[in-house]
Amino acid sequence: MSFRRLTTSLGLPDRTVGDVISGLRAEGLVEYDAASATCRPGEPFRGAAAPATGARPDCNDVRAAAMIWADALAARTGMSVLLAVAHPEGAQVVHHVFRPDNRPQRLATGDVLPHTSAPARLLAGPCDDRCAYEEGAGPDEARLAVSVPCPDGVRHAAALCLTGPRRLLDPAGAGSRRCTEALRDAARAVTSALVGAPAR
């Protein structure tokens, strides 16, 4: 269906329809051809079955499973928490918990992190227990990310990431062990919460 036909049939402004299509594209539910300005249903609606092994839970299910554990992780570490999924340009933040203090913060949900970021590097690699570390998220800040494996352990469901002081997140430093353990505990809890979630 053409973009123009969509806006006309729905009776909505172009910008609103464009925002909806962008969200559906991020979930793989809609494919958009810019050359012809047409949309078509994504693979889940075209009868493509999910593979028997290595199936990935739906992004919304991952976010729902992670919310309580991400909140607890932020409270436990005093840092902000990101949940990101693979994206063609790196990794997209699908959930963000602010650090528990009164300093100004910006919501990062929806941001696409580059391929060089810790979550993107982690999601591009093997699904294992390793950490990915990145400096430069802000002044004296760093990111530390671990995988949230799918329940079968074959693929990444997402990356869980802490953003905070470098001295507490640098794997080479003595102070990172507590944060690394808290991060891995939360990731394992999210994987457990995903058992039984629909796959795509």
mmCIF file of C-alpha atoms in Angstrom, residues 37-194:
data_model
loop_
_atom_site.group_PDB
_atom_site.id
_atom_site.type_symbol
_atom_site.label_atom_id
_atom_site.label_comp_id
_atom_site.label_asym_id
_atom_site.label_seq_id
_atom_site.Cartn_x
_atom_site.Cartn_y
_atom_site.Cartn_z
ATOM 1 C CA ALA A 37 6.933 4.941 -1.155
ATOM 2 C CA THR A 38 5.014 1.742 -0.433
ATOM 3 C CA CYS A 39 4.584 -0.395 2.677
ATOM 4 C CA ARG A 40 4.019 -4.112 2.984
ATOM 5 C CA PRO A 41 3.576 -6.493 5.913
ATOM 6 C CA GLY A 42 6.779 -7.656 7.547
ATOM 7 C CA GLU A 43 7.978 -11.240 7.613
ATOM 8 C CA PRO A 44 5.896 -12.310 10.667
ATOM 9 C CA PHE A 45 2.722 -11.617 8.643
ATOM 10 C CA ARG A 46 3.857 -13.311 5.453
ATOM 11 C CA GLY A 47 3.681 -16.844 6.795
ATOM 12 C CA ALA A 48 7.381 -17.185 7.614
ATOM 13 C CA ALA A 49 7.792 -19.540 10.532
ATOM 14 C CA ALA A 50 10.293 -18.838 13.236
ATOM 15 C CA PRO A 51 13.172 -21.300 13.308
ATOM 16 C CA ALA A 52 12.807 -24.190 15.715
ATOM 17 C CA THR A 53 16.054 -23.271 17.456
ATOM 18 C CA GLY A 54 17.650 -19.912 17.971
ATOM 19 C CA ALA A 55 14.291 -18.120 17.777
ATOM 20 C CA ARG A 56 14.355 -14.606 19.193
ATOM 21 C CA PRO A 57 11.619 -13.309 21.510
ATOM 22 C CA ASP A 58 9.627 -10.321 20.340
ATOM 23 C CA CYS A 59 11.181 -6.965 21.292
ATOM 24 C CA ASN A 60 8.119 -5.976 23.340
ATOM 25 C CA ASP A 61 8.308 -9.217 25.325
ATOM 26 C CA VAL A 62 11.996 -8.620 26.029
ATOM 27 C CA ARG A 63 11.265 -5.093 27.243
ATOM 28 C CA ALA A 64 8.372 -6.281 29.432
ATOM 29 C CA ALA A 65 10.506 -9.055 30.939
ATOM 30 C CA ALA A 66 13.373 -6.659 31.617
ATOM 31 C CA MET A 67 11.559 -3.721 33.205
ATOM 32 C CA ILE A 68 11.460 -4.905 36.817
ATOM 33 C CA TRP A 69 15.040 -6.203 36.687
ATOM 34 C CA ALA A 70 16.365 -3.044 35.027
ATOM 35 C CA ASP A 71 14.729 -0.921 37.740
ATOM 36 C CA ALA A 72 16.275 -3.106 40.436
ATOM 37 C CA LEU A 73 19.678 -2.956 38.729
ATOM 38 C CA ALA A 74 19.595 0.861 38.636
ATOM 39 C CA ALA A 75 18.670 0.958 42.340
ATOM 40 C CA ARG A 76 21.398 -1.564 43.224
ATOM 41 C CA THR A 77 24.210 0.186 41.330
ATOM 42 C CA GLY A 78 23.116 3.836 41.352
ATOM 43 C CA MET A 79 23.664 3.936 37.574
ATOM 44 C CA SER A 80 21.447 4.263 34.534
ATOM 45 C CA VAL A 81 20.441 1.093 32.709
ATOM 46 C CA LEU A 82 19.889 0.556 28.991
ATOM 47 C CA LEU A 83 18.273 -2.406 27.259
ATOM 48 C CA ALA A 84 19.193 -2.543 23.568
ATOM 49 C CA VAL A 85 18.404 -4.849 20.676
ATOM 50 C CA ALA A 86 20.259 -5.400 17.413
ATOM 51 C CA HIS A 87 19.694 -2.754 14.731
ATOM 52 C CA PRO A 88 21.144 -2.471 11.190
ATOM 53 C CA GLU A 89 23.080 0.623 12.308
ATOM 54 C CA GLY A 90 24.263 -0.803 15.651
ATOM 55 C CA ALA A 91 21.911 -1.269 18.606
ATOM 56 C CA GLN A 92 18.596 0.397 19.422
ATOM 57 C CA VAL A 93 17.689 1.322 22.993
ATOM 58 C CA VAL A 94 14.245 -0.125 23.774
ATOM 59 C CA HIS A 95 14.215 0.619 27.514
ATOM 60 C CA HIS A 96 16.064 3.156 29.666
ATOM 61 C CA VAL A 97 16.029 3.497 33.441
ATOM 62 C CA PHE A 98 17.386 6.771 34.784
ATOM 63 C CA ARG A 99 20.070 6.671 37.448
ATOM 64 C CA PRO A 100 18.459 7.267 40.858
ATOM 65 C CA ASP A 101 19.592 10.822 41.518
ATOM 66 C CA ASN A 102 18.396 14.364 40.831
ATOM 67 C CA ARG A 103 20.931 15.336 38.175
ATOM 68 C CA PRO A 104 19.461 16.205 34.740
ATOM 69 C CA GLN A 105 19.070 13.213 32.428
ATOM 70 C CA ARG A 106 17.774 12.626 28.896
ATOM 71 C CA LEU A 107 15.595 9.680 27.969
ATOM 72 C CA ALA A 108 17.515 7.469 25.532
ATOM 73 C CA THR A 109 14.688 5.100 24.527
ATOM 74 C CA GLY A 110 14.595 4.921 20.738
ATOM 75 C CA ASP A 111 18.204 6.056 20.288
ATOM 76 C CA VAL A 112 20.337 4.017 17.898
ATOM 77 C CA LEU A 113 23.820 3.414 19.283
ATOM 78 C CA PRO A 114 26.657 3.046 16.737
ATOM 79 C CA HIS A 115 28.417 -0.210 15.882
ATOM 80 C CA THR A 116 31.337 0.873 18.076
ATOM 81 C CA SER A 117 29.180 1.090 21.216
ATOM 82 C CA ALA A 118 29.424 -1.600 23.889
ATOM 83 C CA PRO A 119 25.868 -2.953 23.349
ATOM 84 C CA ALA A 120 26.274 -3.098 19.549
ATOM 85 C CA ARG A 121 29.664 -4.852 19.744
ATOM 86 C CA LEU A 122 28.241 -7.348 22.189
ATOM 87 C CA LEU A 123 25.195 -8.109 20.030
ATOM 88 C CA ALA A 124 27.392 -8.559 16.956
ATOM 89 C CA GLY A 125 29.522 -11.199 18.682
ATOM 90 C CA PRO A 126 28.927 -14.700 20.017
ATOM 91 C CA CYS A 127 26.220 -15.229 22.622
ATOM 92 C CA ASP A 128 28.320 -15.910 25.712
ATOM 93 C CA ASP A 129 29.110 -14.542 29.178
ATOM 94 C CA ARG A 130 31.617 -11.898 28.094
ATOM 95 C CA CYS A 131 31.275 -8.176 28.822
ATOM 96 C CA ALA A 132 31.724 -5.287 26.402
ATOM 97 C CA TYR A 133 33.210 -2.063 27.764
ATOM 98 C CA GLU A 134 33.144 1.396 26.246
ATOM 99 C CA GLU A 135 34.582 4.700 27.434
ATOM 100 C CA GLY A 136 33.347 8.102 26.409
ATOM 101 C CA ALA A 137 29.587 7.799 26.969
ATOM 102 C CA GLY A 138 29.963 11.175 28.736
ATOM 103 C CA PRO A 139 32.494 13.087 30.869
ATOM 104 C CA ASP A 140 34.197 10.479 33.082
ATOM 105 C CA GLU A 141 31.505 7.967 32.053
ATOM 106 C CA ALA A 142 31.649 4.515 30.587
ATOM 107 C CA ARG A 143 29.302 1.732 29.541
ATOM 108 C CA LEU A 144 29.473 -1.927 30.463
ATOM 109 C CA ALA A 145 27.182 -4.359 28.642
ATOM 110 C CA VAL A 146 26.347 -8.059 28.894
ATOM 111 C CA SER A 147 24.149 -10.296 26.797
ATOM 112 C CA VAL A 148 20.589 -11.233 27.673
ATOM 113 C CA PRO A 149 20.504 -14.642 25.967
ATOM 114 C CA CYS A 150 17.354 -16.144 24.516
ATOM 115 C CA PRO A 151 16.049 -18.966 26.747
ATOM 116 C CA ASP A 152 17.682 -21.581 24.496
ATOM 117 C CA GLY A 153 21.051 -19.800 24.798
ATOM 118 C CA VAL A 154 21.650 -19.774 21.041
ATOM 119 C CA ARG A 155 21.116 -16.092 20.253
ATOM 120 C CA HIS A 156 21.104 -12.709 21.974
ATOM 121 C CA ALA A 157 17.667 -11.468 22.959
ATOM 122 C CA ALA A 158 19.154 -8.087 23.906
ATOM 123 C CA ALA A 159 22.072 -6.376 25.606
ATOM 124 C CA LEU A 160 21.769 -5.018 29.147
ATOM 125 C CA CYS A 161 24.046 -2.075 29.832
ATOM 126 C CA LEU A 162 25.111 0.085 32.763
ATOM 127 C CA THR A 163 26.219 3.687 32.250
ATOM 128 C CA GLY A 164 28.234 5.207 35.072
ATOM 129 C CA PRO A 165 31.676 6.225 36.401
ATOM 130 C CA ARG A 166 34.630 4.692 34.589
ATOM 131 C CA ARG A 167 36.349 3.726 37.849
ATOM 132 C CA LEU A 168 33.383 1.456 38.698
ATOM 133 C CA LEU A 169 32.858 -0.077 35.253
ATOM 134 C CA ASP A 170 36.343 -0.541 33.797
ATOM 135 C CA PRO A 171 36.932 -4.337 33.820
ATOM 136 C CA ALA A 172 40.626 -3.663 34.508
ATOM 137 C CA GLY A 173 39.754 -1.873 37.737
ATOM 138 C CA ALA A 174 39.140 -3.474 41.103
ATOM 139 C CA GLY A 175 35.806 -1.691 41.538
ATOM 140 C CA SER A 176 34.051 -3.270 38.553
ATOM 141 C CA ARG A 177 33.403 -6.717 40.031
ATOM 142 C CA ARG A 178 30.290 -5.722 41.993
ATOM 143 C CA CYS A 179 28.740 -3.996 38.978
ATOM 144 C CA THR A 180 29.607 -6.863 36.645
ATOM 145 C CA GLU A 181 27.994 -9.390 38.979
ATOM 146 C CA ALA A 182 24.872 -7.237 39.371
ATOM 147 C CA LEU A 183 24.637 -6.832 35.593
ATOM 148 C CA ARG A 184 24.975 -10.565 34.939
ATOM 149 C CA ASP A 185 22.448 -11.406 37.683
ATOM 150 C CA ALA A 186 19.902 -9.076 36.079
ATOM 151 C CA ALA A 187 20.564 -10.477 32.588
ATOM 152 C CA ARG A 188 20.018 -14.040 33.830
ATOM 153 C CA ALA A 189 16.778 -12.965 35.508
ATOM 154 C CA VAL A 190 15.502 -11.430 32.262
ATOM 155 C CA THR A 191 16.346 -14.615 30.335
ATOM 156 C CA SER A 192 14.417 -16.662 32.924
ATOM 157 C CA ALA A 193 11.444 -14.295 32.593
ATOM 158 C CA LEU A 194 11.462 -14.858 28.813
#
